[in-house]
């Protein structure tokens, strides 16, 4: 029942993603969530380490687009100074925003990676389209809104079930 919530890859942060290996495997685009994936939910701008990661993403050859359920001002204020494309109010896990992002990049599902911190939005949406899904640990759980807090409760139930079935092993988590 909860298998669609299983990411293909789990890492601590976006900095732990092996970009060169994924590029060598044929991936060319990254769809990434914003809040608690790239920065804390209340952090208005990217910090220097993240800006350097964005540069590495582009240097490696990837296209990048932020797909967020947050409102226009939040996403635009973050992405525009960095010259990163974005979609706001995406209603993830709805497939519409994922498909639009892939169309904007001119890529197929087999060339696209979805990176996010939530199983119920980022991973579920990406898995439904056959994207490579990468789950990162949330950066600042204490800053999350009520909707995300509800999602986290459902995630805990899902994780309990997945662990019981032997589908979620803590040692699979890459550091």
Coordinates of N, CA and C in Angstrom, one line a residue, residues 16-161:
X16 N 24.8 15.6 -0.9 CA 25.2 14.2 -0.9 C 24.8 13.4 -2.2
X17 N 24.1 14.1 -3.1 CA 23.7 13.5 -4.3 C 24.9 13.4 -5.2
X18 N 25.1 12.2 -5.8 CA 26.3 12.0 -6.7 C 25.9 12.4 -8.1
X19 N 26.1 13.7 -8.4 CA 25.6 14.3 -9.7 C 26.3 13.7 -10.8
X20 N 27.6 13.5 -10.7 CA 28.4 12.9 -11.9 C 27.9 11.5 -12.2
X21 N 27.6 10.7 -11.2 CA 27.1 9.3 -11.4 C 25.8 9.4 -12.1
X22 N 24.9 10.2 -11.6 CA 23.6 10.3 -12.2 C 23.6 10.8 -13.6
X23 N 24.5 11.8 -13.9 CA 24.6 12.3 -15.3 C 25.1 11.1 -16.2
X24 N 26.1 10.4 -15.7 CA 26.6 9.2 -16.4 C 25.5 8.2 -16.7
X25 N 24.6 8.1 -15.9 CA 23.4 7.2 -16.1 C 22.4 7.7 -17.1
X26 N 22.6 8.9 -17.5 CA 21.7 9.5 -18.5 C 20.7 10.5 -18.0
X27 N 20.7 10.8 -16.8 CA 19.8 11.8 -16.3 C 20.3 13.2 -16.7
X28 N 19.4 14.1 -17.0 CA 19.7 15.4 -17.5 C 19.0 16.6 -16.9
X29 N 18.0 16.3 -16.1 CA 17.2 17.3 -15.4 C 16.9 17.0 -14.0
X30 N 16.9 18.0 -13.2 CA 16.5 17.9 -11.8 C 15.3 18.8 -11.4
X31 N 14.3 18.2 -11.0 CA 13.1 18.9 -10.4 C 13.4 18.9 -8.9
X32 N 13.4 20.0 -8.2 CA 13.6 20.0 -6.8 C 12.6 20.8 -6.1
X33 N 12.2 20.3 -4.9 CA 11.4 21.0 -4.0 C 12.2 22.2 -3.4
X34 N 11.5 23.1 -2.8 CA 12.2 24.3 -2.2 C 12.3 24.1 -0.7
X35 N 11.2 24.3 0.0 CA 11.2 24.4 1.5 C 11.6 23.0 2.1
X36 N 12.6 23.1 3.0 CA 13.1 22.0 3.7 C 13.8 21.0 2.9
X37 N 14.0 21.3 1.6 CA 14.8 20.5 0.7 C 16.1 21.3 0.4
X38 N 16.0 22.5 0.0 CA 17.1 23.3 -0.4 C 17.5 24.2 0.8
X39 N 16.5 24.8 1.4 CA 16.7 25.7 2.6 C 15.6 25.4 3.6
X40 N 15.7 25.9 4.8 CA 14.6 25.8 5.8 C 13.4 26.6 5.3
X41 N 12.2 26.2 5.7 CA 11.0 26.8 5.3 C 10.9 28.3 5.5
X42 N 11.7 28.8 6.4 CA 11.6 30.3 6.7 C 12.9 31.0 6.2
X43 N 13.8 30.3 5.5 CA 15.0 30.9 5.0 C 14.6 31.6 3.7
X44 N 14.8 32.9 3.6 CA 14.3 33.6 2.4 C 15.2 33.4 1.1
X45 N 16.5 33.2 1.4 CA 17.5 33.1 0.3 C 18.4 32.0 0.4
X46 N 19.1 31.6 -0.7 CA 20.1 30.6 -0.7 C 21.4 31.0 0.0
X47 N 22.0 30.1 0.7 CA 23.3 30.4 1.4 C 24.4 30.1 0.4
X48 N 25.6 30.5 0.6 CA 26.7 30.3 -0.3 C 27.0 28.9 -0.7
X49 N 26.9 27.9 0.2 CA 27.1 26.5 -0.1 C 26.1 26.0 -1.1
X50 N 24.8 26.5 -0.9 CA 23.8 26.1 -1.9 C 24.0 26.7 -3.2
X51 N 24.4 27.9 -3.3 CA 24.6 28.6 -4.5 C 25.8 27.9 -5.3
X52 N 26.8 27.5 -4.6 CA 27.9 26.7 -5.2 C 27.3 25.3 -5.7
X53 N 26.4 24.7 -5.0 CA 25.8 23.5 -5.4 C 25.0 23.7 -6.7
X54 N 24.2 24.8 -6.8 CA 23.5 25.1 -8.0 C 24.5 25.2 -9.2
X55 N 25.6 25.9 -9.0 CA 26.6 26.0 -10.0 C 27.2 24.7 -10.4
X56 N 27.4 23.8 -9.5 CA 27.9 22.5 -9.8 C 26.8 21.7 -10.6
X57 N 25.6 21.8 -10.2 CA 24.5 21.1 -11.0 C 24.6 21.5 -12.4
X58 N 24.6 22.9 -12.7 CA 24.7 23.4 -14.0 C 26.0 23.0 -14.8
X59 N 27.1 23.1 -14.0 CA 28.4 22.7 -14.6 C 28.4 21.2 -15.0
X60 N 27.8 20.4 -14.2 CA 27.7 18.9 -14.5 C 26.9 18.7 -15.8
X61 N 26.0 19.6 -16.1 CA 25.2 19.5 -17.3 C 23.7 19.3 -17.1
X62 N 23.3 19.5 -15.9 CA 21.9 19.3 -15.6 C 21.1 20.6 -15.8
X63 N 19.9 20.4 -16.2 CA 18.9 21.5 -16.1 C 18.3 21.4 -14.7
X64 N 17.8 22.5 -14.2 CA 17.2 22.6 -12.8 C 16.0 23.4 -12.8
X65 N 15.0 22.9 -12.1 CA 13.7 23.7 -11.9 C 13.2 23.4 -10.5
X66 N 12.8 24.5 -9.9 CA 12.2 24.3 -8.6 C 10.7 24.2 -8.7
X67 N 10.1 23.1 -8.1 CA 8.7 22.9 -8.2 C 8.2 22.9 -6.7
X68 N 7.4 23.9 -6.3 CA 7.1 24.1 -4.9 C 5.5 24.2 -4.8
X69 N 5.0 23.7 -3.7 CA 3.6 24.0 -3.4 C 3.4 25.3 -2.7
X70 N 4.5 26.0 -2.5 CA 4.4 27.4 -1.8 C 3.9 28.4 -2.8
X71 N 3.6 29.6 -2.3 CA 3.0 30.7 -3.1 C 4.0 31.4 -4.0
X72 N 3.6 32.2 -4.9 CA 4.4 32.8 -5.9 C 5.5 33.7 -5.3
X73 N 5.2 34.5 -4.3 CA 6.2 35.4 -3.8 C 7.3 34.7 -3.1
X74 N 7.0 33.6 -2.4 CA 8.1 32.9 -1.7 C 9.0 32.2 -2.7
X75 N 8.4 31.6 -3.7 CA 9.3 30.8 -4.7 C 10.0 31.8 -5.6
X76 N 9.3 32.8 -6.0 CA 10.0 33.8 -6.9 C 11.1 34.5 -6.2
X77 N 10.9 35.0 -5.0 CA 11.9 35.7 -4.3 C 13.2 34.9 -4.1
X78 N 13.0 33.5 -4.0 CA 14.1 32.6 -3.8 C 14.8 32.4 -5.2
X79 N 14.0 32.0 -6.2 CA 14.6 31.5 -7.4 C 15.0 32.6 -8.4
X80 N 14.4 33.7 -8.5 CA 14.7 34.7 -9.5 C 16.1 35.3 -9.3
X81 N 16.6 35.6 -8.1 CA 18.0 36.1 -8.1 C 19.0 35.1 -8.5
X82 N 18.6 33.8 -8.5 CA 19.6 32.8 -8.9 C 19.4 32.3 -10.3
X83 N 18.5 33.0 -11.0 CA 18.2 32.7 -12.4 C 17.8 31.2 -12.6
X84 N 16.9 30.7 -11.7 CA 16.4 29.3 -11.7 C 15.0 29.3 -12.1
X85 N 14.6 28.5 -13.0 CA 13.2 28.4 -13.4 C 12.4 27.8 -12.2
X86 N 11.1 28.1 -12.1 CA 10.3 27.5 -11.0 C 8.8 27.4 -11.4
X87 N 8.2 26.6 -10.7 CA 6.7 26.5 -10.7 C 6.2 26.6 -9.2
X88 N 5.3 27.5 -9.0 CA 4.7 27.7 -7.6 C 3.3 27.1 -7.5
X89 N 2.8 27.0 -6.3 CA 1.5 26.4 -6.1 C 1.3 25.2 -6.9
X90 N 2.2 24.2 -6.9 CA 2.3 23.1 -7.8 C 1.3 22.0 -7.4
X91 N 0.8 22.0 -6.2 CA -0.2 21.0 -5.8 C 0.3 19.6 -5.9
X92 N 1.6 19.4 -5.6 CA 2.2 18.1 -5.6 C 1.5 17.2 -4.5
X93 N 1.2 16.0 -4.8 CA 1.7 15.1 -5.8 C 1.0 15.1 -7.2
X94 N 0.2 16.1 -7.4 CA -0.5 16.2 -8.7 C 0.5 16.1 -9.9
X95 N 0.2 15.3 -10.9 CA 1.2 15.1 -12.0 C 1.4 16.3 -12.9
X96 N 0.4 17.2 -12.9 CA 0.4 18.4 -13.8 C 1.7 19.2 -13.7
X97 N 2.1 19.5 -12.5 CA 3.3 20.3 -12.3 C 4.6 19.6 -12.7
X98 N 4.7 18.3 -12.4 CA 5.8 17.5 -12.8 C 5.9 17.4 -14.3
X99 N 4.8 17.2 -15.0 CA 4.8 17.1 -16.4 C 5.2 18.5 -17.0
X100 N 4.7 19.5 -16.4 CA 5.0 20.9 -16.9 C 6.5 21.2 -16.8
X101 N 7.0 20.8 -15.7 CA 8.5 21.0 -15.4 C 9.3 20.2 -16.4
X102 N 8.9 19.0 -16.7 CA 9.7 18.2 -17.7 C 9.6 18.8 -19.1
X103 N 8.4 19.3 -19.4 CA 8.2 20.0 -20.7 C 9.0 21.2 -20.8
X104 N 9.1 22.0 -19.7 CA 9.9 23.2 -19.7 C 11.4 22.9 -20.0
X105 N 11.8 21.7 -19.5 CA 13.2 21.3 -19.7 C 13.4 20.5 -21.0
X106 N 12.3 20.1 -21.6 CA 12.4 19.3 -22.8 C 12.9 17.9 -22.6
X107 N 12.6 17.4 -21.4 CA 13.1 16.1 -21.0 C 11.9 15.1 -20.8
X108 N 12.3 13.8 -20.8 CA 11.3 12.7 -20.5 C 11.5 12.3 -19.1
X109 N 10.6 11.4 -18.6 CA 10.6 10.9 -17.3 C 11.9 10.1 -17.0
X110 N 12.4 9.4 -18.0 CA 13.6 8.6 -17.8 C 14.9 9.5 -17.7
X111 N 14.8 10.8 -18.0 CA 16.0 11.7 -17.9 C 15.9 12.6 -16.7
X112 N 14.8 12.4 -15.9 CA 14.5 13.4 -14.8 C 14.6 12.8 -13.4
X113 N 15.1 13.6 -12.5 CA 15.3 13.3 -11.1 C 14.4 14.2 -10.3
X114 N 13.7 13.7 -9.3 CA 12.9 14.5 -8.4 C 13.5 14.4 -7.1
X115 N 13.9 15.6 -6.5 CA 14.5 15.7 -5.2 C 13.6 16.5 -4.3
X116 N 13.3 15.8 -3.1 CA 12.5 16.5 -2.1 C 12.6 15.9 -0.8
X117 N 11.9 16.5 0.2 CA 12.0 16.1 1.6 C 10.7 15.4 2.1
X118 N 9.7 15.3 1.2 CA 8.4 14.7 1.6 C 8.0 13.5 0.8
X119 N 7.7 12.4 1.4 CA 7.2 11.2 0.7 C 5.9 11.4 0.1
X120 N 5.0 12.1 0.8 CA 3.6 12.3 0.3 C 3.4 13.2 -0.9
X121 N 4.4 14.1 -1.1 CA 4.3 15.1 -2.2 C 5.3 14.8 -3.3
X122 N 6.6 14.9 -2.9 CA 7.7 14.8 -3.8 C 7.9 13.4 -4.3
X123 N 8.0 12.5 -3.4 CA 8.3 11.1 -3.8 C 7.1 10.5 -4.5
X124 N 6.0 10.6 -3.9 CA 4.8 10.0 -4.5 C 4.6 10.6 -6.0
X125 N 4.6 11.9 -6.1 CA 4.5 12.5 -7.5 C 5.5 12.0 -8.4
X126 N 6.8 12.0 -8.0 CA 7.8 11.5 -8.9 C 7.7 10.0 -9.2
X127 N 7.4 9.2 -8.3 CA 7.2 7.8 -8.5 C 6.1 7.5 -9.5
X128 N 5.0 8.2 -9.3 CA 3.9 8.0 -10.2 C 4.2 8.2 -11.7
X129 N 5.2 9.0 -11.9 CA 5.7 9.3 -13.3 C 6.9 8.5 -13.7
X130 N 7.4 7.7 -12.8 CA 8.6 6.9 -13.1 C 9.9 7.7 -13.1
X131 N 9.9 8.9 -12.3 CA 11.2 9.6 -12.2 C 12.1 8.9 -11.2
X132 N 13.3 9.2 -11.2 CA 14.2 8.8 -10.2 C 14.0 9.7 -9.0
X133 N 13.5 9.2 -7.9 CA 13.2 10.0 -6.7 C 14.3 9.9 -5.7
X134 N 14.6 11.1 -5.2 CA 15.7 11.2 -4.2 C 15.1 11.9 -3.0
X135 N 15.1 11.3 -1.8 CA 14.5 11.8 -0.6 C 15.7 12.4 0.3
X136 N 15.6 13.6 0.6 CA 16.5 14.2 1.6 C 15.9 14.4 2.9
X137 N 16.7 14.5 4.0 CA 16.1 14.8 5.3 C 15.7 16.2 5.3
X138 N 14.5 16.5 6.0 CA 14.1 17.9 6.1 C 15.0 18.7 6.9
X139 N 15.2 19.9 6.4 CA 16.2 20.8 7.0 C 15.8 21.4 8.3
X140 N 14.5 21.9 8.4 CA 14.0 22.6 9.5 C 12.6 22.2 9.8
X141 N 12.4 21.1 10.4 CA 11.0 20.6 10.7 C 10.2 21.5 11.6
X142 N 10.9 22.2 12.5 CA 10.1 23.1 13.4 C 9.5 24.3 12.7
X143 N 9.9 24.6 11.5 CA 9.4 25.7 10.7 C 8.3 25.3 9.7
X144 N 7.9 24.1 9.7 CA 6.9 23.6 8.8 C 5.5 24.1 9.1
X145 N 4.7 24.2 8.1 CA 3.3 24.6 8.3 C 2.4 23.4 8.7
X146 N 1.2 23.7 8.9 CA 0.3 22.7 9.4 C 0.0 21.6 8.4
X147 N 0.0 21.9 7.1 CA -0.2 20.9 6.1 C 0.9 19.9 6.1
X148 N 2.1 20.4 6.1 CA 3.3 19.5 6.1 C 3.3 18.7 7.4
X149 N 2.9 19.3 8.5 CA 2.9 18.5 9.8 C 2.0 17.3 9.7
X150 N 0.8 17.5 9.0 CA -0.1 16.4 8.8 C 0.5 15.3 7.9
X151 N 1.2 15.8 6.9 CA 1.9 14.8 6.0 C 2.9 14.0 6.7
X152 N 3.6 14.7 7.6 CA 4.7 14.0 8.4 C 4.1 12.9 9.3
X153 N 2.9 13.1 9.8 CA 2.2 12.1 10.6 C 1.9 10.9 9.7
X154 N 1.4 11.1 8.5 CA 1.1 10.0 7.6 C 2.3 9.3 7.2
X155 N 3.4 10.1 7.0 CA 4.7 9.5 6.7 C 5.2 8.5 7.8
X156 N 5.0 8.9 9.0 CA 5.4 8.0 10.1 C 4.6 6.7 10.1
X157 N 3.4 6.8 9.8 CA 2.5 5.5 9.7 C 3.1 4.7 8.5
X158 N 3.3 5.3 7.4 CA 3.9 4.6 6.2 C 5.2 4.0 6.5
X159 N 6.1 4.7 7.2 CA 7.4 4.2 7.5 C 7.3 3.0 8.4
X160 N 6.4 3.0 9.4 CA 6.2 1.9 10.3 C 5.8 0.6 9.5
X161 N 4.9 0.8 8.6 CA 4.5 -0.3 7.7 C 5.6 -0.8 6.8

